[in-house]
Coordinates of C-alpha atoms and ligand atoms in Angstrom, one line a residue:
M1 CA -0.1 -0.3 0.0
K2 CA 2.8 2.5 0.7
G3 CA 4.9 1.4 -2.3
L4 CA 1.5 2.2 -4.1
S5 CA 0.4 5.4 -2.9
I6 CA 4.0 6.4 -2.9
G7 CA 4.6 5.7 -7.0
V8 CA 1.2 7.2 -8.0
I9 CA 2.7 10.7 -5.7
A10 CA 5.6 10.1 -7.9
I11 CA 4.3 10.0 -11.3
V12 CA 1.6 12.6 -10.9
A13 CA 4.3 15.0 -9.5
S14 CA 6.2 13.4 -13.3
S15 CA 3.0 15.3 -15.2
F16 CA 2.9 18.4 -12.7
A17 CA 6.8 18.9 -13.9
W18 CA 6.1 17.7 -17.7
H19 CA 3.4 20.5 -18.1
Q20 CA 5.1 23.4 -16.1
D21 CA 8.6 21.8 -18.4
P22 CA 9.3 25.1 -19.5
A23 CA 11.4 23.2 -22.4
R24 CA 7.5 21.3 -23.4
H25 CA 5.7 24.3 -23.2
G26 CA 7.0 26.7 -25.3
A27 CA 7.0 29.2 -22.2
F28 CA 9.1 30.4 -23.3
A29 CA 8.2 31.9 -27.1
G30 CA 6.5 35.7 -27.4
R31 CA 7.5 39.1 -26.8
W32 CA 9.4 40.0 -23.5
V33 CA 9.4 42.9 -22.6
V34 CA 11.3 44.5 -19.4
P35 CA 10.5 48.1 -18.9
P36 CA 12.2 51.4 -18.5
E37 CA 13.3 53.1 -15.8
G38 CA 12.1 56.5 -17.1
D39 CA 9.7 57.3 -20.0
A40 CA 10.8 55.6 -22.4
A41 CA 9.5 53.0 -24.1
F42 CA 11.1 50.4 -23.4
R43 CA 14.5 49.0 -21.9
Q44 CA 14.3 45.8 -24.6
V45 CA 12.1 43.3 -25.7
Y46 CA 13.4 39.9 -25.9
A47 CA 11.9 38.2 -29.1
L48 CA 11.7 34.3 -28.9
E49 CA 10.7 31.5 -30.8
Q50 CA 10.4 28.2 -29.2
S51 CA 9.7 24.4 -31.3
G52 CA 10.2 21.4 -28.1
G53 CA 14.3 22.9 -25.7
A54 CA 15.0 24.8 -29.6
V55 CA 14.6 28.3 -28.7
T56 CA 15.8 31.2 -31.3
G57 CA 14.8 35.1 -31.5
R58 CA 16.3 38.3 -30.8
V59 CA 16.6 40.8 -28.2
I60 CA 15.8 44.2 -29.5
N61 CA 17.0 47.4 -28.3
A62 CA 16.1 50.7 -28.4
T63 CA 19.0 51.5 -31.3
N64 CA 19.9 48.2 -32.8
E65 CA 18.9 44.1 -32.4
Q66 CA 20.8 41.4 -32.0
P67 CA 20.2 37.7 -32.5
I68 CA 20.5 35.4 -29.6
V69 CA 23.3 32.6 -29.0
D70 CA 24.3 29.2 -27.2
A71 CA 19.8 29.4 -26.7
A72 CA 19.8 26.2 -24.2
I73 CA 16.9 25.0 -22.1
A74 CA 18.0 23.6 -18.1
D75 CA 15.9 23.0 -14.7
G76 CA 13.7 24.9 -16.4
T77 CA 15.5 28.1 -17.2
L78 CA 16.0 29.4 -20.6
T79 CA 19.5 31.1 -21.0
F80 CA 21.2 32.6 -24.0
A81 CA 23.9 35.4 -24.8
T82 CA 24.4 37.6 -27.3
V83 CA 27.6 39.5 -28.6
A84 CA 28.1 43.6 -29.1
G85 CA 31.0 44.6 -31.3
R86 CA 33.8 43.0 -33.7
P87 CA 36.5 40.9 -32.7
P88 CA 39.0 41.5 -30.8
N89 CA 36.5 44.2 -28.9
E90 CA 33.5 41.9 -28.9
R91 CA 31.0 42.1 -25.5
R92 CA 28.9 39.0 -24.2
T93 CA 26.2 39.6 -22.3
E94 CA 24.4 36.3 -21.1
Y95 CA 20.8 36.3 -20.4
R96 CA 18.6 33.8 -17.9
L97 CA 15.2 33.7 -18.1
R98 CA 12.7 32.0 -15.5
P99 CA 9.1 32.3 -15.9
S100 CA 8.1 33.8 -12.7
G101 CA 3.6 33.6 -12.4
S102 CA 2.3 35.2 -16.1
S103 CA 6.0 38.0 -16.1
M104 CA 9.3 36.4 -16.3
A105 CA 12.5 36.9 -14.6
V106 CA 15.1 37.8 -16.0
T107 CA 18.7 37.7 -15.1
L108 CA 21.5 40.1 -17.5
I109 CA 25.3 40.4 -16.4
R110 CA 27.8 41.9 -18.5
P111 CA 31.4 41.8 -18.4
G112 CA 32.2 44.4 -15.5
R113 CA 29.2 44.7 -13.8
D114 CA 27.0 43.3 -11.2
P115 CA 23.9 40.8 -12.7
E116 CA 20.5 42.7 -12.1
T117 CA 17.6 41.0 -12.1
V118 CA 14.8 42.2 -13.8
I119 CA 11.0 40.8 -14.4
A120 CA 9.6 40.8 -18.0
T121 CA 6.3 41.2 -19.2
K122 CA 4.6 39.0 -21.1
G123 CA 4.5 42.2 -24.8
S124 CA 1.8 42.3 -27.6
V125 CA 2.9 40.7 -30.7
T126 CA 4.8 42.8 -32.9
A127 CA 6.2 44.3 -29.1
G128 CA 10.3 46.6 -30.2
D129 CA 9.4 46.2 -33.7
A130 CA 10.2 49.1 -35.5
P131 CA 8.0 51.3 -37.7
A132 CA 7.3 51.6 -41.3
R133 CA 9.3 52.9 -43.3
I134 CA 8.5 56.9 -44.8
E135 CA 10.5 57.3 -48.1
P136 CA 13.3 60.0 -47.5
P137 CA 13.1 63.0 -49.8
A138 CA 15.0 63.8 -52.7
L139 CA 18.2 65.6 -52.0
H140 CA 18.8 69.1 -52.5
R141 CA 20.5 72.0 -50.5
V142 CA 18.9 73.8 -47.1
P143 CA 20.4 77.2 -47.6
A144 CA 23.0 77.9 -44.4
N145 CA 21.6 79.4 -40.9
G146 CA 24.0 82.2 -40.2
L147 CA 24.2 80.5 -36.3
A148 CA 27.6 79.6 -35.7
K149 CA 29.4 81.3 -36.8
T150 CA 32.6 79.7 -34.4
P151 CA 32.8 76.1 -32.6
P152 CA 29.7 76.6 -30.5
M153 CA 30.4 77.4 -27.3
G154 CA 28.3 75.5 -23.5
W155 CA 26.8 73.2 -21.8
N156 CA 25.8 69.8 -22.2
S157 CA 23.1 67.7 -19.9
W158 CA 24.6 63.9 -21.5
N159 CA 28.6 63.7 -19.9
H160 CA 27.4 63.9 -16.2
F161 CA 23.6 63.8 -15.1
R162 CA 22.6 61.2 -17.9
A163 CA 19.1 60.5 -17.1
R164 CA 18.9 62.0 -13.7
V165 CA 18.7 65.6 -15.8
D166 CA 16.0 67.7 -14.8
D167 CA 14.0 71.5 -14.9
A168 CA 16.1 72.2 -12.1
T169 CA 19.4 70.9 -12.7
V170 CA 19.1 72.9 -16.1
R171 CA 18.3 76.2 -13.8
A172 CA 21.1 75.6 -12.2
I173 CA 23.1 75.6 -14.1
A174 CA 22.3 78.7 -16.3
D175 CA 22.8 79.7 -12.1
A176 CA 25.8 78.7 -12.6
M177 CA 26.9 79.6 -16.1
V178 CA 26.0 83.3 -15.1
T179 CA 27.8 82.7 -11.3
S180 CA 31.5 80.9 -12.7
G181 CA 32.3 83.2 -14.6
M182 CA 31.6 80.8 -17.6
K183 CA 29.4 82.8 -18.9
A184 CA 32.1 85.5 -19.3
A185 CA 34.2 83.8 -20.8
G186 CA 31.7 82.7 -23.6
Y187 CA 29.7 79.7 -23.2
T188 CA 26.2 80.3 -23.3
Y189 CA 23.9 77.6 -25.1
V190 CA 22.8 75.6 -22.4
N191 CA 21.7 72.3 -23.6
I192 CA 19.3 69.3 -22.4
D193 CA 20.5 66.0 -23.4
D194 CA 18.7 62.4 -24.1
T195 CA 15.4 61.6 -21.9
W196 CA 13.2 64.9 -21.1
E197 CA 10.4 63.3 -23.4
A198 CA 7.0 61.6 -23.2
G199 CA 4.8 60.5 -25.3
R200 CA 3.0 62.6 -27.9
D201 CA -1.2 64.2 -28.0
A202 CA -3.9 64.1 -29.5
S203 CA -2.4 65.9 -32.5
N204 CA 0.8 64.7 -32.5
R205 CA 3.0 67.1 -30.5
I206 CA 5.6 66.2 -28.4
Q207 CA 4.9 65.9 -24.1
T208 CA 8.4 66.6 -22.1
N209 CA 7.6 63.7 -18.6
R210 CA 7.5 65.0 -15.4
K211 CA 11.5 65.6 -14.5
F212 CA 10.5 68.4 -17.0
P213 CA 7.1 70.8 -16.4
N214 CA 7.3 73.7 -18.3
M215 CA 9.9 73.7 -21.1
K216 CA 8.5 77.3 -22.1
A217 CA 9.3 78.7 -19.1
L218 CA 12.1 77.2 -18.5
A219 CA 12.9 78.4 -22.3
D220 CA 12.1 81.4 -20.2
Y221 CA 14.6 81.0 -17.2
V222 CA 17.5 80.3 -19.6
H223 CA 16.6 82.6 -22.3
S224 CA 16.4 85.9 -18.5
K225 CA 19.5 84.7 -18.1
G226 CA 21.1 86.1 -21.6
L227 CA 21.6 82.1 -22.3
K228 CA 20.6 79.7 -25.1
L229 CA 18.5 76.6 -24.4
G230 CA 19.5 73.5 -27.0
I231 CA 17.3 70.1 -26.6
Y232 CA 17.7 67.0 -27.3
S233 CA 15.3 64.7 -30.5
S234 CA 16.3 61.2 -32.5
P235 CA 15.5 60.8 -37.1
G236 CA 14.8 57.4 -35.4
H237 CA 11.4 56.5 -33.5
L238 CA 12.9 56.4 -30.3
T239 CA 16.2 58.1 -29.3
C240 CA 19.1 56.2 -28.0
A241 CA 17.7 55.4 -24.4
G242 CA 14.7 54.3 -25.8
Y243 CA 12.6 57.6 -25.7
E244 CA 10.3 59.6 -28.1
G245 CA 11.5 60.9 -31.2
S246 CA 11.0 63.2 -34.3
Y247 CA 10.1 60.1 -36.6
G248 CA 7.1 61.1 -39.3
H249 CA 6.3 64.1 -36.9
E250 CA 9.6 66.4 -38.1
E251 CA 7.5 69.6 -39.1
I252 CA 5.6 69.6 -35.3
D253 CA 8.4 69.3 -34.5
A254 CA 10.4 72.0 -35.2
K255 CA 7.2 74.3 -34.3
T256 CA 6.7 72.9 -31.2
F257 CA 11.0 73.9 -30.3
A258 CA 10.6 77.0 -31.6
A259 CA 7.4 77.7 -30.2
W260 CA 9.3 77.2 -26.5
G261 CA 12.0 79.4 -27.9
I262 CA 14.9 76.4 -28.3
D263 CA 18.2 77.7 -29.7
Y264 CA 19.9 74.5 -30.5
L265 CA 18.9 70.3 -31.3
K266 CA 21.4 68.1 -31.7
Y267 CA 19.7 64.8 -33.5
D268 CA 20.5 61.7 -32.7
W269 CA 20.4 59.0 -35.6
C270 CA 19.6 56.1 -32.9
S271 CA 16.8 54.1 -33.8
A272 CA 16.7 55.6 -37.1
A273 CA 19.2 52.9 -37.8
R274 CA 16.4 50.0 -37.5
V275 CA 14.4 51.8 -41.2
Y276 CA 17.8 53.2 -42.9
K277 CA 20.8 52.1 -44.5
D278 CA 23.3 54.8 -43.8
E279 CA 23.6 55.9 -47.4
E280 CA 20.1 57.2 -46.6
M281 CA 22.0 59.4 -43.6
Q282 CA 22.1 63.1 -45.5
A283 CA 18.1 62.8 -46.6
V284 CA 16.8 61.8 -43.6
Y285 CA 19.1 64.6 -41.6
Q286 CA 17.8 66.8 -44.6
K287 CA 14.3 66.6 -43.5
M288 CA 14.6 68.2 -40.1
G289 CA 16.8 71.0 -41.9
D290 CA 14.3 71.7 -43.9
A291 CA 11.3 72.1 -40.9
L292 CA 14.5 73.7 -38.4
R293 CA 13.9 76.6 -41.5
A294 CA 10.4 76.3 -41.7
S295 CA 10.2 77.4 -38.0
G296 CA 11.0 80.8 -38.3
R297 CA 13.3 80.2 -35.4
D298 CA 17.6 80.6 -35.0
I299 CA 18.0 77.3 -34.1
V300 CA 21.8 76.4 -34.2
Y301 CA 21.5 72.0 -35.9
S302 CA 23.9 69.8 -34.2
L303 CA 24.4 66.3 -36.1
C304 CA 24.7 63.9 -34.3
Q305 CA 25.3 60.1 -35.4
Y306 CA 28.9 59.5 -35.0
G307 CA 30.8 60.5 -38.3
R308 CA 29.2 57.6 -40.3
N309 CA 29.0 58.4 -44.3
D310 CA 31.3 60.9 -44.5
V311 CA 29.2 63.9 -42.7
W312 CA 31.4 66.0 -43.2
K313 CA 31.2 66.0 -46.6
W314 CA 27.4 66.6 -46.3
G315 CA 27.3 68.5 -43.4
P316 CA 26.6 72.3 -44.9
E317 CA 23.9 70.6 -47.3
V318 CA 21.0 69.5 -44.6
G319 CA 21.9 72.9 -43.0
G320 CA 24.5 71.3 -40.6
N321 CA 27.0 73.7 -38.4
L322 CA 28.8 70.2 -36.5
W323 CA 28.2 67.5 -36.4
R324 CA 30.2 65.0 -35.2
S325 CA 33.0 62.8 -36.2
T326 CA 32.9 60.2 -33.5
G327 CA 31.7 57.8 -31.7
D328 CA 31.0 58.3 -28.1
I329 CA 33.5 60.1 -25.5
S330 CA 34.5 58.5 -22.3
D331 CA 35.9 60.4 -19.1
N332 CA 39.1 59.2 -19.7
W333 CA 42.4 59.4 -20.8
E334 CA 42.7 56.5 -24.1
S335 CA 39.3 57.5 -25.1
M336 CA 39.9 62.0 -25.4
T337 CA 43.4 60.8 -27.0
R338 CA 41.6 58.5 -29.5
I339 CA 39.4 61.3 -31.1
G340 CA 41.3 64.2 -30.2
F341 CA 44.3 63.3 -32.0
S342 CA 41.9 60.9 -34.8
Q343 CA 40.7 63.9 -36.5
D344 CA 43.1 65.3 -38.3
A345 CA 41.9 64.5 -42.7
L346 CA 38.7 65.9 -41.4
A347 CA 39.9 69.8 -41.5
P348 CA 39.8 71.1 -44.4
H349 CA 36.1 70.5 -43.7
A350 CA 35.1 73.1 -40.7
G351 CA 34.7 76.9 -41.0
P352 CA 33.0 79.4 -40.0
G353 CA 29.6 78.4 -39.8
H354 CA 30.3 74.7 -39.8
W355 CA 32.0 72.6 -37.6
N356 CA 34.0 69.1 -36.5
D357 CA 32.4 68.3 -33.6
P358 CA 35.1 65.5 -31.4
D359 CA 31.8 65.0 -28.7
M360 CA 31.9 67.2 -25.8
L361 CA 33.3 67.9 -23.0
E362 CA 35.0 66.1 -19.8
I363 CA 36.8 68.4 -18.0
G364 CA 35.9 68.4 -14.1
N365 CA 34.0 64.3 -14.5
G366 CA 36.9 63.2 -12.7
G367 CA 38.6 60.8 -14.8
M368 CA 41.5 62.5 -15.6
D369 CA 44.3 65.2 -14.0
A370 CA 44.8 68.9 -14.1
A371 CA 47.6 67.5 -17.6
E372 CA 44.4 65.5 -19.0
Y373 CA 42.4 68.1 -19.2
R374 CA 44.4 70.6 -19.8
T375 CA 45.2 68.7 -22.8
H376 CA 41.7 67.8 -23.7
M377 CA 40.7 71.3 -23.9
S378 CA 43.8 72.9 -26.6
L379 CA 43.6 69.8 -28.4
W380 CA 39.5 70.9 -28.9
A381 CA 40.5 73.9 -28.8
I382 CA 43.1 73.0 -32.0
L383 CA 41.0 71.7 -33.2
A384 CA 38.4 74.7 -33.7
A385 CA 35.6 71.5 -32.0
P386 CA 32.7 72.8 -29.9
L387 CA 33.3 73.0 -26.5
L388 CA 30.5 71.7 -24.6
A389 CA 31.1 71.7 -21.0
G390 CA 30.3 68.0 -19.5
N391 CA 29.6 68.4 -16.2
D392 CA 28.6 69.5 -12.7
L393 CA 28.5 73.3 -12.7
R394 CA 27.2 73.9 -9.6
A395 CA 30.0 72.2 -7.9
M396 CA 33.4 72.7 -10.4
S397 CA 36.1 72.6 -8.8
T398 CA 38.3 76.6 -9.4
E399 CA 41.4 74.0 -11.0
T400 CA 38.2 73.3 -13.3
A401 CA 36.9 76.9 -14.2
A402 CA 40.4 77.6 -14.7
V403 CA 41.0 75.1 -17.6
L404 CA 37.5 76.1 -18.9
T405 CA 37.8 79.7 -19.5
N406 CA 41.1 79.8 -19.9
P407 CA 40.6 83.1 -22.3
D408 CA 43.6 82.9 -24.8
V409 CA 43.2 78.7 -24.8
I410 CA 39.3 80.2 -25.5
A411 CA 40.3 82.4 -28.0
I412 CA 42.7 79.3 -30.0
D413 CA 38.4 77.8 -30.8
Q414 CA 36.7 81.2 -31.4
D415 CA 38.8 82.1 -33.5
P416 CA 37.1 83.9 -36.4
L417 CA 39.1 82.7 -39.7
G418 CA 37.7 79.4 -38.9
R419 CA 40.3 77.4 -40.0
Q420 CA 40.8 73.3 -38.1
G421 CA 44.7 72.8 -36.5
R422 CA 46.0 70.2 -37.7
R423 CA 48.9 67.7 -37.5
L424 CA 52.1 69.3 -38.0
R425 CA 54.2 66.1 -37.4
S426 CA 54.2 62.9 -34.4
G427 CA 57.0 60.3 -33.6
G428 CA 57.0 58.3 -30.4
P429 CA 54.4 59.4 -27.9
I430 CA 54.8 62.7 -29.3
E431 CA 52.1 65.3 -31.3
V432 CA 53.1 68.3 -33.1
W433 CA 49.3 70.0 -34.5
S434 CA 49.2 73.9 -35.6
R435 CA 46.0 75.9 -36.4
L436 CA 46.6 79.1 -38.4
L437 CA 45.2 82.2 -36.2
S438 CA 43.6 85.0 -37.8
G439 CA 45.4 87.6 -38.7
G440 CA 49.0 85.3 -40.1
K441 CA 49.3 84.0 -36.4
Y442 CA 49.7 80.7 -35.2
A443 CA 48.8 78.0 -32.2
V444 CA 51.0 75.6 -31.4
G445 CA 49.8 72.5 -29.3
M446 CA 53.6 70.0 -28.1
F447 CA 51.6 66.7 -26.4
N448 CA 53.4 64.7 -24.9
R449 CA 51.4 61.3 -24.5
G450 CA 54.3 59.5 -22.8
E451 CA 54.4 58.2 -19.4
T452 CA 57.7 60.2 -18.8
P453 CA 58.3 64.4 -19.1
A454 CA 59.8 65.2 -22.6
T455 CA 61.4 67.6 -24.5
I456 CA 59.6 69.4 -26.9
E457 CA 60.4 71.5 -30.4
V458 CA 58.2 72.8 -32.8
R459 CA 60.7 74.7 -35.5
W460 CA 59.5 78.0 -37.8
S461 CA 60.4 76.3 -40.5
D462 CA 57.7 73.6 -39.7
L463 CA 55.5 76.9 -40.0
G464 CA 56.6 78.2 -43.4
F465 CA 58.1 80.8 -41.6
T466 CA 61.8 82.2 -41.5
G467 CA 63.0 85.4 -39.1
A468 CA 62.0 85.9 -35.4
R469 CA 58.8 84.8 -33.6
A470 CA 57.2 86.1 -30.3
V471 CA 55.8 83.2 -27.7
H472 CA 53.1 83.3 -25.8
D473 CA 52.3 80.2 -23.5
L474 CA 48.5 79.9 -22.8
W475 CA 48.6 78.0 -19.5
R476 CA 51.5 79.3 -18.6
H477 CA 49.9 82.6 -18.8
R478 CA 53.5 84.4 -20.1
D479 CA 55.0 85.7 -22.6
A480 CA 58.0 83.2 -23.6
G481 CA 60.2 85.6 -25.4
R482 CA 61.5 85.9 -28.9
F483 CA 63.3 83.1 -30.2
E484 CA 64.9 82.7 -34.0
V485 CA 64.6 79.5 -35.3
G486 CA 61.5 77.9 -33.1
Y487 CA 60.6 77.5 -29.8
Q488 CA 61.5 74.5 -27.4
T489 CA 60.2 72.1 -24.0
Q490 CA 59.6 70.5 -21.6
V491 CA 55.9 68.6 -21.3
E492 CA 55.3 66.7 -19.0
P493 CA 53.8 63.2 -19.1
H494 CA 50.6 63.5 -20.7
G495 CA 50.4 67.3 -20.7
V496 CA 50.9 69.9 -23.0
S497 CA 52.6 73.1 -23.9
L498 CA 49.8 75.2 -26.4
I499 CA 51.2 79.1 -27.5
K500 CA 50.8 81.5 -29.6
V501 CA 53.1 82.3 -31.8
Q502 CA 52.6 86.2 -32.9
Ligands
GLA1 C1 23.7 59.1 -27.8 C2 25.0 60.0 -28.4 C3 25.6 60.6 -27.2 C4 24.2 60.3 -26.4 C5 23.6 60.1 -25.9 C6 22.3 60.0 -25.6 O1 25.0 58.2 -27.2 O2 26.8 59.6 -29.5 O3 26.0 61.9 -27.1 O4 23.4 62.2 -27.2 O5 22.6 59.6 -27.4 O6 21.2 59.1 -25.2

């Protein structure tokens, strides 16, 4: 009797297990939506198909989708991975999915990060899909807007605040821009980056989320300080952080921005990559260029598509005032120098009204030391790069302020001739760059990328002239003297000597 009842329990239990077995049950099939933290559309969608124990599918993000690899089910848990990047820089993310009632508990394991568990819920069969394609317009030339005769200067929320930016922070930054001396030094634009957006109202007007209760009032406040307000959107349906983009709503968005009093738009490719090919970028960016022009307001147009498809060749054609020429900067020496020293060949494409943009400044964000931040500032000035501070201006050290507001260095960046500097020579850890300034003067940056002090020299013949020249040292704030054939100085590791040759 006892043996029989144990047997019955075993059969019941195993048939229960059979019904519960997600491998047999198709329990993983469907679209699993990981909800966003803020007002983004979603964080990720797992689009999975299951046939018995075999699972295939994709992980959909706002800006891309990746096939899953190495899928396997064991003990009721589905594991798979996605691989981003190309060898040797592949980044593998591991996923573990466990049914939890009608939801799915998902553990993400990313390199260098603690595992994170989120709850995904079953979405519609189209959750995460890109929108239907809208044909891009035929190409034409958008007339120049006459803005940004020198590289734009200001501040942007992304590098320091990411999704934590809100109305109160932007107001406080505008205040600090004035009290810190940044405004007096020439910084003008206060730019809100991604994560301000919500959905659209019944007439398709884009809405701000609860972090920005009244964008018009915020613009009025920033303007009352003698500053200008910038905003951010995407030609795709979603921004890079997964918020509402301008796809299919370019004209109404440009009008809305103008009505709010916006003075600057950063327009970030992001999810447009899920609808358009890189070769279509010009037409897609032209659409917003036209819309901004038709808005009737002076709005600086900043293209952000990471330097793809030779944007410097067509950026001005779409009404662009600046275009990102690289991927995203990070607050470290490797990232900053990799970007900054890669810009030489782009120099001919910069000029008044249209600039190469090697991304925003990291000065003061803490990942580099003072010498490295002086290198950052000097290199960006030689490159005629937009100077968009990316630090918390409310809590800036005097050292950081001194780097960001050095008037002589800013004067190099803002030189009215608008000629982007070039590499004169490089060898080992040494880089010597020069920039022709108005009045026939030159800025010369002598950079030491090495780990020990170095003596660096520039000869006047390298700059194409002979005869004695006066040298002003822009970080030591002093005249260095007159020199017959050239100038030579010691430069600290990761440091720079930035001089003006009269
Ligand atoms: C992209 C851009 C960044 C920033 C983020 C916001 O990565 O290159 O500068 O705007 O999107 O999501």
